[in-house]
Amino acid sequence: MSREWQQTRFAEYVMPDAVYYQTIWAVRDLVRMENRLAELEEERDLSVHSHSIVMDGGGSAGISRPTEKYAVEKVLLESRVSAIRNALEVVPESFRGLILSNIIMQTSGRDFPNKMWKYWKQRFLYGVAQNLQLLA
């Protein structure tokens, strides 16, 4: 796997390395997050979460809250996917596939028609970092 380098030519979009790599990995996780959201929707449609809470004595046994767990996971995934998709809206449509391919599939980018995609990639990643509130 080749190392991921941040474009430094566009100073207004340069991020701390830790933020840059968190953003890269969030985008790489996009497909899994979207698949998990689809699974959660399917599970919700197929079953009704009907569990009872039973506690004996005054112990602090683990309480099962499947509906809460489902809702929290769904909201977190939706917000992350939305942050990435909203940042992608800034990128011209002709560059979106190239950028996602470069980040997710880790294609080199050498075969891309021009180097303008690098500017849009950096701007996209900066937007994702802002949307995920990784930048102060």
PDB file of C-alpha atoms in Angstrom:
ATOM      1  CA  MET A   1       0.000   0.000   0.000  1.00  0.00           C
ATOM      2  CA  SER A   2       1.409   3.355  -0.966  1.00  0.00           C
ATOM      3  CA  ARG A   3       1.674   6.154   1.540  1.00  0.00           C
ATOM      4  CA  GLU A   4      -0.989   8.827   1.391  1.00  0.00           C
ATOM      5  CA  TRP A   5       0.415  12.351   0.950  1.00  0.00           C
ATOM      6  CA  GLN A   6      -1.410  15.562   1.672  1.00  0.00           C
ATOM      7  CA  GLN A   7      -1.185  18.323  -0.911  1.00  0.00           C
ATOM      8  CA  THR A   8       0.719  21.218   0.671  1.00  0.00           C
ATOM      9  CA  ARG A   9       0.498  23.535  -2.323  1.00  0.00           C
ATOM     10  CA  PHE A  10      -3.022  24.574  -1.305  1.00  0.00           C
ATOM     11  CA  ALA A  11      -2.153  26.084   2.094  1.00  0.00           C
ATOM     12  CA  GLU A  12      -5.742  26.977   3.007  1.00  0.00           C
ATOM     13  CA  TYR A  13      -6.680  23.272   2.887  1.00  0.00           C
ATOM     14  CA  VAL A  14      -3.675  21.817   4.725  1.00  0.00           C
ATOM     15  CA  MET A  15      -4.654  19.937   7.885  1.00  0.00           C
ATOM     16  CA  PRO A  16      -2.649  18.480  10.745  1.00  0.00           C
ATOM     17  CA  ASP A  17      -1.443  15.006   9.768  1.00  0.00           C
ATOM     18  CA  ALA A  18      -3.571  13.273  12.405  1.00  0.00           C
ATOM     19  CA  VAL A  19      -6.724  14.977  11.098  1.00  0.00           C
ATOM     20  CA  TYR A  20      -5.769  14.231   7.488  1.00  0.00           C
ATOM     21  CA  TYR A  21      -5.360  10.504   8.181  1.00  0.00           C
ATOM     22  CA  GLN A  22      -8.558  10.306  10.238  1.00  0.00           C
ATOM     23  CA  THR A  23     -10.369  11.890   7.308  1.00  0.00           C
ATOM     24  CA  ILE A  24      -8.815   9.488   4.780  1.00  0.00           C
ATOM     25  CA  TRP A  25      -9.885   6.490   6.869  1.00  0.00           C
ATOM     26  CA  ALA A  26     -13.388   7.855   7.362  1.00  0.00           C
ATOM     27  CA  VAL A  27     -13.782   8.107   3.579  1.00  0.00           C
ATOM     28  CA  ARG A  28     -12.294   4.620   3.096  1.00  0.00           C
ATOM     29  CA  ASP A  29     -14.925   3.323   5.511  1.00  0.00           C
ATOM     30  CA  LEU A  30     -17.793   4.882   3.511  1.00  0.00           C
ATOM     31  CA  VAL A  31     -18.882   1.688   1.745  1.00  0.00           C
ATOM     32  CA  ARG A  32     -18.956  -0.315   4.987  1.00  0.00           C
ATOM     33  CA  MET A  33     -20.952   2.400   6.745  1.00  0.00           C
ATOM     34  CA  GLU A  34     -23.501   2.568   3.926  1.00  0.00           C
ATOM     35  CA  ASN A  35     -23.831  -1.232   3.930  1.00  0.00           C
ATOM     36  CA  ARG A  36     -24.312  -1.256   7.698  1.00  0.00           C
ATOM     37  CA  LEU A  37     -27.022   1.415   7.411  1.00  0.00           C
ATOM     38  CA  ALA A  38     -28.828  -0.769   4.875  1.00  0.00           C
ATOM     39  CA  GLU A  39     -28.526  -3.750   7.252  1.00  0.00           C
ATOM     40  CA  LEU A  40     -29.936  -1.709  10.124  1.00  0.00           C
ATOM     41  CA  GLU A  41     -32.900  -0.639   8.002  1.00  0.00           C
ATOM     42  CA  GLU A  42     -33.516  -4.234   6.980  1.00  0.00           C
ATOM     43  CA  GLU A  43     -33.285  -5.452  10.575  1.00  0.00           C
ATOM     44  CA  ARG A  44     -35.710  -2.753  11.689  1.00  0.00           C
ATOM     45  CA  ASP A  45     -38.179  -3.774   9.025  1.00  0.00           C
ATOM     46  CA  LEU A  46     -37.899  -7.485   9.839  1.00  0.00           C
ATOM     47  CA  SER A  47     -38.112  -7.436  13.599  1.00  0.00           C
ATOM     48  CA  VAL A  48     -39.675  -5.536  16.398  1.00  0.00           C
ATOM     49  CA  HIS A  49     -37.299  -4.933  19.258  1.00  0.00           C
ATOM     50  CA  SER A  50     -39.302  -6.263  22.176  1.00  0.00           C
ATOM     51  CA  HIS A  51     -37.088  -7.128  25.085  1.00  0.00           C
ATOM     52  CA  SER A  52     -37.857  -6.805  28.753  1.00  0.00           C
ATOM     53  CA  ILE A  53     -35.522  -5.553  31.402  1.00  0.00           C
ATOM     54  CA  VAL A  54     -35.259  -7.943  34.316  1.00  0.00           C
ATOM     55  CA  MET A  55     -33.072  -7.257  37.305  1.00  0.00           C
ATOM     56  CA  ASP A  56     -32.853  -9.412  40.386  1.00  0.00           C
ATOM     57  CA  GLY A  57     -31.639  -8.047  43.671  1.00  0.00           C
ATOM     58  CA  GLY A  58     -29.951  -4.678  43.666  1.00  0.00           C
ATOM     59  CA  GLY A  59     -27.177  -5.801  41.365  1.00  0.00           C
ATOM     60  CA  SER A  60     -26.006  -3.770  38.474  1.00  0.00           C
ATOM     61  CA  ALA A  61     -26.498  -6.406  35.821  1.00  0.00           C
ATOM     62  CA  GLY A  62     -26.071  -5.198  32.274  1.00  0.00           C
ATOM     63  CA  ILE A  63     -29.284  -3.747  30.985  1.00  0.00           C
ATOM     64  CA  SER A  64     -30.121  -4.582  27.413  1.00  0.00           C
ATOM     65  CA  ARG A  65     -31.412  -1.617  25.453  1.00  0.00           C
ATOM     66  CA  PRO A  66     -31.550  -2.846  21.869  1.00  0.00           C
ATOM     67  CA  THR A  67     -33.697  -0.006  20.565  1.00  0.00           C
ATOM     68  CA  GLU A  68     -31.394   2.604  22.052  1.00  0.00           C
ATOM     69  CA  LYS A  69     -28.325   0.777  20.745  1.00  0.00           C
ATOM     70  CA  TYR A  70     -29.911   0.582  17.275  1.00  0.00           C
ATOM     71  CA  ALA A  71     -30.857   4.263  17.289  1.00  0.00           C
ATOM     72  CA  VAL A  72     -27.436   5.460  18.443  1.00  0.00           C
ATOM     73  CA  GLU A  73     -25.588   3.362  15.871  1.00  0.00           C
ATOM     74  CA  LYS A  74     -27.924   4.507  13.095  1.00  0.00           C
ATOM     75  CA  VAL A  75     -27.607   8.196  13.981  1.00  0.00           C
ATOM     76  CA  LEU A  76     -23.814   8.005  14.199  1.00  0.00           C
ATOM     77  CA  LEU A  77     -23.520   6.223  10.864  1.00  0.00           C
ATOM     78  CA  GLU A  78     -25.967   8.572   9.162  1.00  0.00           C
ATOM     79  CA  SER A  79     -24.092  11.630  10.392  1.00  0.00           C
ATOM     80  CA  ARG A  80     -20.719  10.305   9.197  1.00  0.00           C
ATOM     81  CA  VAL A  81     -22.065   9.245   5.790  1.00  0.00           C
ATOM     82  CA  SER A  82     -23.842  12.585   5.446  1.00  0.00           C
ATOM     83  CA  ALA A  83     -20.642  14.474   6.336  1.00  0.00           C
ATOM     84  CA  ILE A  84     -18.760  12.674   3.574  1.00  0.00           C
ATOM     85  CA  ARG A  85     -21.539  12.925   0.967  1.00  0.00           C
ATOM     86  CA  ASN A  86     -22.083  16.641   1.683  1.00  0.00           C
ATOM     87  CA  ALA A  87     -18.376  17.358   1.255  1.00  0.00           C
ATOM     88  CA  LEU A  88     -18.446  15.465  -2.040  1.00  0.00           C
ATOM     89  CA  GLU A  89     -21.137  17.831  -3.356  1.00  0.00           C
ATOM     90  CA  VAL A  90     -18.519  20.617  -3.551  1.00  0.00           C
ATOM     91  CA  VAL A  91     -16.414  18.589  -5.995  1.00  0.00           C
ATOM     92  CA  PRO A  92     -17.296  18.838  -9.698  1.00  0.00           C
ATOM     93  CA  GLU A  93     -19.079  15.695 -10.824  1.00  0.00           C
ATOM     94  CA  SER A  94     -16.331  14.814 -13.306  1.00  0.00           C
ATOM     95  CA  PHE A  95     -13.793  14.449 -10.464  1.00  0.00           C
ATOM     96  CA  ARG A  96     -15.925  12.637  -7.862  1.00  0.00           C
ATOM     97  CA  GLY A  97     -15.323   9.123  -9.163  1.00  0.00           C
ATOM     98  CA  LEU A  98     -11.593   9.731  -9.580  1.00  0.00           C
ATOM     99  CA  ILE A  99     -11.234  11.065  -6.058  1.00  0.00           C
ATOM    100  CA  LEU A 100     -13.234   8.284  -4.420  1.00  0.00           C
ATOM    101  CA  SER A 101     -11.333   5.707  -6.467  1.00  0.00           C
ATOM    102  CA  ASN A 102      -8.028   7.203  -5.361  1.00  0.00           C
ATOM    103  CA  ILE A 103      -9.000   7.262  -1.687  1.00  0.00           C
ATOM    104  CA  ILE A 104     -11.092   4.100  -1.314  1.00  0.00           C
ATOM    105  CA  MET A 105      -9.523   1.816  -3.923  1.00  0.00           C
ATOM    106  CA  GLN A 106      -6.105   3.465  -3.500  1.00  0.00           C
ATOM    107  CA  THR A 107      -5.537   3.864  -7.231  1.00  0.00           C
ATOM    108  CA  SER A 108      -2.358   5.783  -7.973  1.00  0.00           C
ATOM    109  CA  GLY A 109      -3.865   8.620  -9.983  1.00  0.00           C
ATOM    110  CA  ARG A 110      -1.126   8.474 -12.611  1.00  0.00           C
ATOM    111  CA  ASP A 111      -3.666   7.540 -15.274  1.00  0.00           C
ATOM    112  CA  PHE A 112      -6.019  10.402 -14.442  1.00  0.00           C
ATOM    113  CA  PRO A 113      -6.375  12.922 -17.299  1.00  0.00           C
ATOM    114  CA  ASN A 114      -4.946  15.951 -15.479  1.00  0.00           C
ATOM    115  CA  LYS A 115      -3.650  16.969 -12.077  1.00  0.00           C
ATOM    116  CA  MET A 116      -6.594  19.186 -11.175  1.00  0.00           C
ATOM    117  CA  TRP A 117      -8.159  16.257  -9.311  1.00  0.00           C
ATOM    118  CA  LYS A 118      -5.510  16.672  -6.586  1.00  0.00           C
ATOM    119  CA  TYR A 119      -6.816  20.130  -5.755  1.00  0.00           C
ATOM    120  CA  TRP A 120     -10.374  18.814  -5.528  1.00  0.00           C
ATOM    121  CA  LYS A 121      -9.274  15.834  -3.456  1.00  0.00           C
ATOM    122  CA  GLN A 122      -7.614  18.118  -0.922  1.00  0.00           C
ATOM    123  CA  ARG A 123     -10.633  20.417  -0.835  1.00  0.00           C
ATOM    124  CA  PHE A 124     -12.974  17.432  -0.443  1.00  0.00           C
ATOM    125  CA  LEU A 125     -10.964  15.986   2.440  1.00  0.00           C
ATOM    126  CA  TYR A 126     -10.857  19.381   4.136  1.00  0.00           C
ATOM    127  CA  GLY A 127     -14.643  19.579   3.824  1.00  0.00           C
ATOM    128  CA  VAL A 128     -15.025  16.092   5.300  1.00  0.00           C
ATOM    129  CA  ALA A 129     -12.793  17.059   8.234  1.00  0.00           C
ATOM    130  CA  GLN A 130     -14.897  20.173   8.831  1.00  0.00           C
ATOM    131  CA  ASN A 131     -18.168  18.231   8.576  1.00  0.00           C
ATOM    132  CA  LEU A 132     -16.879  15.589  11.000  1.00  0.00           C
ATOM    133  CA  GLN A 133     -15.778  18.421  13.312  1.00  0.00           C
ATOM    134  CA  LEU A 134     -12.169  17.263  13.332  1.00  0.00           C
ATOM    135  CA  LEU A 135     -10.859  20.785  12.792  1.00  0.00           C
ATOM    136  CA  ALA A 136     -11.057  23.368  15.566  1.00  0.00           C
TER     137      ALA A 136
END
